[in-house]
């Protein structure tokens, strides 16, 4: 049965995307690409983590997770790890059963790729801060932020109509009513928020639209895949514009985290380098302490700058891809 499953999954890989990645990532990642490729093309070895919901009472859940081989995913040695933030993972592949959305009832946990929590931990949100999640759908990182702290003002934005409805449902599934009243959900063009609310936010998360390497490899429609690969060249321009808007939206002294779930250098380091060279009021922030703190759980690409990291999936630690970079606004000009 396992062989049949592997053959079936193998057939679903989109060859045109794999060929494109093979060429690009061999050049960008070198020897690391072959082991990353093996994980990305093998969904049966992917791992899933559970972010527990601090607003839901779930007696017995943690002991049940322990029985199934799950353990706390992040060590206490991190520079920022709020006591209420609880995430569980295990080295074995397989997926914990998902909970269905039920109006009026909070879910106990959010299933995710553990690497997607690194941008939230890098952002270091504190109680009372004004926080913007610029590209918030489907809402996992917004939920994670609220597991860490209670912002004084929390603005979750998603431009795409369908994804915005998904975001609303996620928030409704995890956050109790009194706190939901403090959350603003909007469908604005993220590129305009900086002009609409200049200098307003203490923290901004830009989890940018990107070429999602995991899902693109399994594009069912080859024609759609070809179109995506053609449009891929335009993504870095959109990402830069979103980042520039985020910088405008920050107060002086405020910080932002930029993240993607792609390995692509054009959408990661190059976008950050462009912002740093074009915005004189922005400086990089060292996140190497966080990277060291989670080095047992994640594999990182070597040779990155101190203000950035790139999680590489590998067997037994099949998290990522996830790129994270942190910046601070030093003045209003």
Coordinates of C-alpha atoms in Angstrom, one line a residue:
X1 CA 0.0 0.0 0.0
X2 CA 2.8 2.4 0.9
X3 CA 4.5 1.7 -2.5
X4 CA 1.1 2.4 -4.3
X5 CA 0.8 5.6 -2.4
X6 CA 4.3 6.7 -3.3
X7 CA 3.7 6.0 -7.0
X8 CA 0.4 7.9 -6.9
X9 CA 2.0 10.9 -5.2
X10 CA 5.0 10.8 -7.5
X11 CA 2.7 10.9 -10.6
X12 CA 1.2 14.2 -9.3
X13 CA 4.5 16.1 -9.4
X14 CA 4.4 18.7 -12.1
X15 CA 7.4 18.1 -14.3
X16 CA 7.5 21.6 -15.8
X17 CA 7.8 23.1 -12.2
X18 CA 10.3 20.5 -11.1
X19 CA 12.5 21.2 -14.2
X20 CA 12.4 24.9 -13.5
X21 CA 13.3 24.4 -9.8
X22 CA 16.0 22.0 -10.7
X23 CA 17.8 24.6 -12.8
X24 CA 17.3 27.5 -10.5
X25 CA 17.9 25.9 -7.1
X26 CA 20.9 23.9 -8.2
X27 CA 22.5 27.2 -9.1
X28 CA 21.3 29.0 -5.9
X29 CA 21.6 26.2 -3.2
X30 CA 24.4 24.0 -4.7
X31 CA 24.7 20.6 -3.0
X32 CA 21.9 21.4 -0.5
X33 CA 19.3 21.2 -3.3
X34 CA 19.3 17.5 -3.9
X35 CA 18.2 16.7 -0.3
X36 CA 15.7 19.5 -0.2
X37 CA 14.3 18.3 -3.5
X38 CA 13.9 14.8 -2.1
X39 CA 11.8 16.1 0.8
X40 CA 9.7 18.6 -1.3
X41 CA 8.8 15.8 -3.8
X42 CA 7.9 13.3 -1.0
X43 CA 4.7 14.4 0.8
X44 CA 4.7 11.2 2.8
X45 CA 7.7 12.4 4.8
X46 CA 6.3 15.9 5.5
X47 CA 5.7 16.7 9.2
X48 CA 3.0 18.8 10.8
X49 CA 3.0 20.7 14.1
X50 CA 0.2 21.8 16.3
X51 CA -0.1 25.3 17.7
X52 CA -2.3 25.0 20.8
X53 CA -5.0 27.7 21.3
X54 CA -4.6 29.4 24.7
X55 CA -8.2 30.6 24.5
X56 CA -9.7 27.1 24.4
X57 CA -9.9 24.7 27.3
X58 CA -8.7 21.3 26.0
X59 CA -8.1 18.9 29.0
X60 CA -6.1 15.9 28.1
X61 CA -4.9 17.2 24.7
X62 CA -1.2 17.6 25.8
X63 CA -1.1 14.2 27.4
X64 CA -2.7 12.7 24.3
X65 CA 0.0 14.4 22.1
X66 CA 2.7 13.1 24.4
X67 CA 1.4 9.5 24.0
X68 CA 1.6 9.9 20.2
X69 CA 5.2 11.0 20.3
X70 CA 4.7 14.8 20.2
X71 CA 6.9 17.1 22.3
X72 CA 7.2 20.9 22.8
X73 CA 8.6 22.3 19.6
X74 CA 10.6 25.3 20.8
X75 CA 13.2 25.4 23.6
X76 CA 13.0 27.9 26.4
X77 CA 16.4 29.3 25.4
X78 CA 14.8 31.6 22.7
X79 CA 15.2 35.4 23.0
X80 CA 11.4 35.6 22.7
X81 CA 9.0 32.8 23.7
X82 CA 5.9 33.9 25.7
X83 CA 4.7 31.4 28.4
X84 CA 1.3 31.0 26.7
X85 CA 2.9 30.0 23.4
X86 CA 2.7 26.2 23.1
X87 CA 3.5 24.3 20.0
X88 CA 4.0 20.5 19.6
X89 CA 5.8 18.5 16.9
X90 CA 7.3 15.1 16.4
X91 CA 10.1 13.8 14.1
X92 CA 7.8 11.1 12.6
X93 CA 5.8 12.2 9.5
X94 CA 2.0 12.1 9.5
X95 CA -0.8 14.5 10.1
X96 CA -2.8 15.0 13.3
X97 CA -6.6 15.1 12.5
X98 CA -7.9 18.6 11.6
X99 CA -10.8 20.1 13.6
X100 CA -13.8 21.3 11.6
X101 CA -15.0 24.9 11.8
X102 CA -18.0 25.1 14.0
X103 CA -19.6 28.6 14.5
X104 CA -19.5 29.6 18.1
X105 CA -17.0 27.0 19.1
X106 CA -13.2 27.6 19.4
X107 CA -10.7 25.2 18.0
X108 CA -8.1 23.7 20.3
X109 CA -5.2 23.8 17.9
X110 CA -3.9 25.0 14.5
X111 CA -2.1 22.6 12.2
X112 CA 0.9 24.1 10.5
X113 CA 4.5 23.8 9.2
X114 CA 6.5 24.6 12.3
X115 CA 8.8 26.9 10.4
X116 CA 5.9 29.3 9.7
X117 CA 6.0 30.3 13.4
X118 CA 9.6 31.7 13.1
X119 CA 8.4 35.0 11.6
X120 CA 6.0 35.5 14.5
X121 CA 8.8 34.7 17.1
X122 CA 11.1 37.1 15.2
X123 CA 8.5 39.9 15.4
X124 CA 8.5 39.8 19.2
X125 CA 5.0 41.4 19.7
X126 CA 4.4 42.8 23.2
X127 CA 1.0 43.5 25.0
X128 CA -0.5 46.8 24.0
X129 CA 1.4 47.3 20.7
X130 CA -0.2 48.4 17.5
X131 CA 0.4 45.5 15.1
X132 CA -0.3 45.0 11.3
X133 CA -0.4 41.7 9.6
X134 CA -0.2 43.0 6.0
X135 CA -1.0 39.8 4.0
X136 CA -2.8 37.8 6.7
X137 CA -4.7 35.0 5.0
X138 CA -5.2 32.2 5.8
X139 CA -4.7 33.5 9.3
X140 CA -2.2 31.1 11.0
X141 CA 0.4 33.8 11.8
X142 CA -2.4 36.1 13.0
X143 CA -3.6 33.4 15.4
X144 CA 0.1 32.8 16.4
X145 CA 0.6 36.5 17.2
X146 CA -2.4 36.4 19.5
X147 CA -1.0 33.3 21.3
X148 CA 2.1 35.5 22.1
X149 CA 0.5 38.8 23.2
X150 CA -2.6 40.9 23.3
X151 CA -2.0 43.9 20.9
X152 CA -3.6 47.2 21.8
X153 CA -4.6 47.3 18.1
X154 CA -4.4 44.4 15.7
X155 CA -5.0 45.0 12.0
X156 CA -5.3 41.9 9.8
X157 CA -5.3 42.7 6.1
X158 CA -6.0 40.5 3.1
X159 CA -6.6 41.9 -0.4
X160 CA -7.9 38.7 -2.1
X161 CA -11.7 38.4 -1.5
X162 CA -11.8 34.6 -1.2
X163 CA -8.7 34.5 1.1
X164 CA -10.1 37.3 3.2
X165 CA -13.2 35.2 4.0
X166 CA -10.9 32.3 4.9
X167 CA -9.0 34.7 7.2
X168 CA -12.3 35.8 8.9
X169 CA -13.2 32.2 9.5
X170 CA -9.8 31.4 11.0
X171 CA -10.0 34.3 13.4
X172 CA -13.6 33.3 14.4
X173 CA -12.4 29.7 15.0
X174 CA -9.6 30.6 17.4
X175 CA -10.2 33.9 19.1
X176 CA -13.0 34.6 21.6
X177 CA -15.5 37.5 21.1
X178 CA -14.1 40.1 23.5
X179 CA -10.7 39.9 21.7
X180 CA -12.2 39.8 18.2
X181 CA -13.7 43.2 18.9
X182 CA -10.1 44.5 19.1
X183 CA -9.2 43.1 15.7
X184 CA -9.7 45.0 12.4
X185 CA -10.0 42.8 9.3
X186 CA -9.7 44.7 6.0
X187 CA -9.4 44.0 2.3
X188 CA -7.1 46.8 1.3
X189 CA -4.3 46.8 -1.2
X190 CA -1.3 46.2 1.0
X191 CA 0.7 48.5 -1.2
X192 CA -1.4 51.5 -0.1
X193 CA -1.6 50.9 3.7
X194 CA 1.6 52.8 4.3
X195 CA 0.1 55.9 2.7
X196 CA -3.2 55.5 4.5
X197 CA -1.7 55.0 7.9
X198 CA 1.8 56.4 7.9
X199 CA 3.9 55.9 11.1
X200 CA 1.0 54.2 13.0
X201 CA 2.3 50.7 13.8
X202 CA 4.8 49.4 16.3
X203 CA 5.2 46.0 14.5
X204 CA 4.4 44.9 10.9
X205 CA 4.4 41.4 9.5
X206 CA 4.8 41.0 5.8
X207 CA 4.2 37.4 5.0
X208 CA 4.3 38.1 1.3
X209 CA 2.6 36.4 -1.6
X210 CA 5.3 34.2 -3.1
X211 CA 6.0 31.2 -5.3
X212 CA 5.0 28.5 -2.9
X213 CA 7.5 25.8 -3.7
X214 CA 5.7 23.0 -1.9
X215 CA 2.3 23.5 -3.6
X216 CA 3.6 24.5 -7.0
X217 CA 5.4 21.2 -7.3
X218 CA 2.0 19.5 -7.3
X219 CA 0.2 21.8 -9.7
X220 CA -2.5 19.6 -11.2
X221 CA -2.8 21.8 -14.4
X222 CA 0.5 22.0 -16.4
X223 CA -0.8 25.1 -18.2
X224 CA -1.5 26.9 -15.0
X225 CA 2.0 25.9 -13.8
X226 CA 3.6 27.4 -16.9
X227 CA 1.5 30.6 -16.3
X228 CA 2.6 30.7 -12.7
X229 CA 6.3 30.4 -13.6
X230 CA 5.9 33.2 -16.1
X231 CA 4.3 35.5 -13.5
X232 CA 7.0 34.5 -11.0
X233 CA 9.3 37.1 -12.3
X234 CA 6.8 39.9 -11.3
X235 CA 6.4 38.7 -7.7
X236 CA 9.6 40.4 -6.4
X237 CA 8.3 43.7 -7.6
X238 CA 5.0 43.2 -5.7
X239 CA 7.0 42.1 -2.6
X240 CA 9.2 45.2 -2.7
X241 CA 6.1 47.4 -3.0
X242 CA 4.5 45.7 0.0
X243 CA 7.7 46.1 2.0
X244 CA 8.0 49.7 1.1
X245 CA 4.3 50.2 2.3
X246 CA 5.1 48.4 5.5
X247 CA 8.1 50.7 6.2
X248 CA 5.8 53.7 5.7
X249 CA 3.2 52.2 8.1
X250 CA 5.9 51.8 10.9
X251 CA 6.6 54.4 13.5
X252 CA 10.2 55.3 14.0
X253 CA 11.8 52.7 16.2
X254 CA 9.2 50.1 15.0
X255 CA 10.2 46.8 13.4
X256 CA 9.0 44.6 10.6
X257 CA 9.5 41.0 9.7
X258 CA 9.4 39.8 6.1
X259 CA 8.7 36.2 5.3
X260 CA 8.0 33.9 2.3
X261 CA 7.7 30.1 1.9
X262 CA 9.9 29.9 -1.2
X263 CA 13.6 29.2 -1.6
X264 CA 13.9 31.7 -4.4
X265 CA 16.7 34.3 -3.8
X266 CA 14.9 36.8 -6.1
X267 CA 12.0 36.8 -3.7
X268 CA 14.0 36.7 -0.5
X269 CA 17.5 38.2 0.0
X270 CA 17.3 40.3 -3.2
X271 CA 14.0 42.0 -2.1
X272 CA 15.5 42.8 1.4
X273 CA 18.7 44.1 -0.2
X274 CA 16.7 46.4 -2.5
X275 CA 14.7 47.8 0.5
X276 CA 17.9 48.4 2.5
X277 CA 19.6 50.2 -0.4
X278 CA 16.5 52.3 -1.3
X279 CA 15.2 53.2 2.2
X280 CA 17.8 55.1 4.2
X281 CA 15.6 55.0 7.3
X282 CA 15.7 51.2 7.6
X283 CA 18.4 49.0 9.2
X284 CA 18.8 45.2 9.5
X285 CA 18.1 43.5 12.8
X286 CA 20.2 40.6 14.0
X287 CA 18.0 37.4 14.4
X288 CA 20.9 34.9 14.6
X289 CA 20.1 34.4 18.3
X290 CA 16.7 33.0 17.4
X291 CA 18.3 30.9 14.7
X292 CA 20.8 29.4 17.2
X293 CA 18.0 28.7 19.7
X294 CA 16.1 26.6 17.2
X295 CA 19.0 25.0 15.4
X296 CA 18.1 21.5 16.9
X297 CA 14.6 21.7 15.2
X298 CA 15.5 23.4 11.9
X299 CA 18.1 23.2 9.2
X300 CA 19.2 26.6 7.9
X301 CA 21.0 27.5 4.7
X302 CA 24.6 28.5 5.6
X303 CA 26.1 31.8 4.5
X304 CA 23.1 34.0 5.2
X305 CA 23.3 37.5 6.7
X306 CA 22.6 38.0 10.4
X307 CA 19.3 39.7 9.7
X308 CA 17.9 36.7 7.7
X309 CA 17.5 33.0 7.7
X310 CA 16.2 30.3 5.3
X311 CA 14.8 27.0 6.6
X312 CA 15.7 24.1 4.3
X313 CA 13.5 21.0 4.5
X314 CA 15.4 17.7 5.2
X315 CA 14.2 14.2 6.3
X316 CA 13.4 14.1 9.9
X317 CA 13.2 17.9 10.0
X318 CA 11.0 18.4 7.0
X319 CA 10.0 22.0 7.9
X320 CA 10.1 24.9 5.4
X321 CA 11.0 26.3 3.0
X322 CA 10.7 29.5 5.1
X323 CA 12.6 32.7 4.6
X324 CA 12.6 35.3 7.5
X325 CA 14.2 38.7 7.6
X326 CA 13.9 41.5 10.2
X327 CA 14.3 45.2 9.8
X328 CA 13.8 48.3 12.0
X329 CA 12.8 51.8 11.0
X330 CA 15.2 54.3 12.5
X331 CA 13.6 57.6 11.5
X332 CA 10.5 59.0 9.8
X333 CA 12.3 60.1 6.6

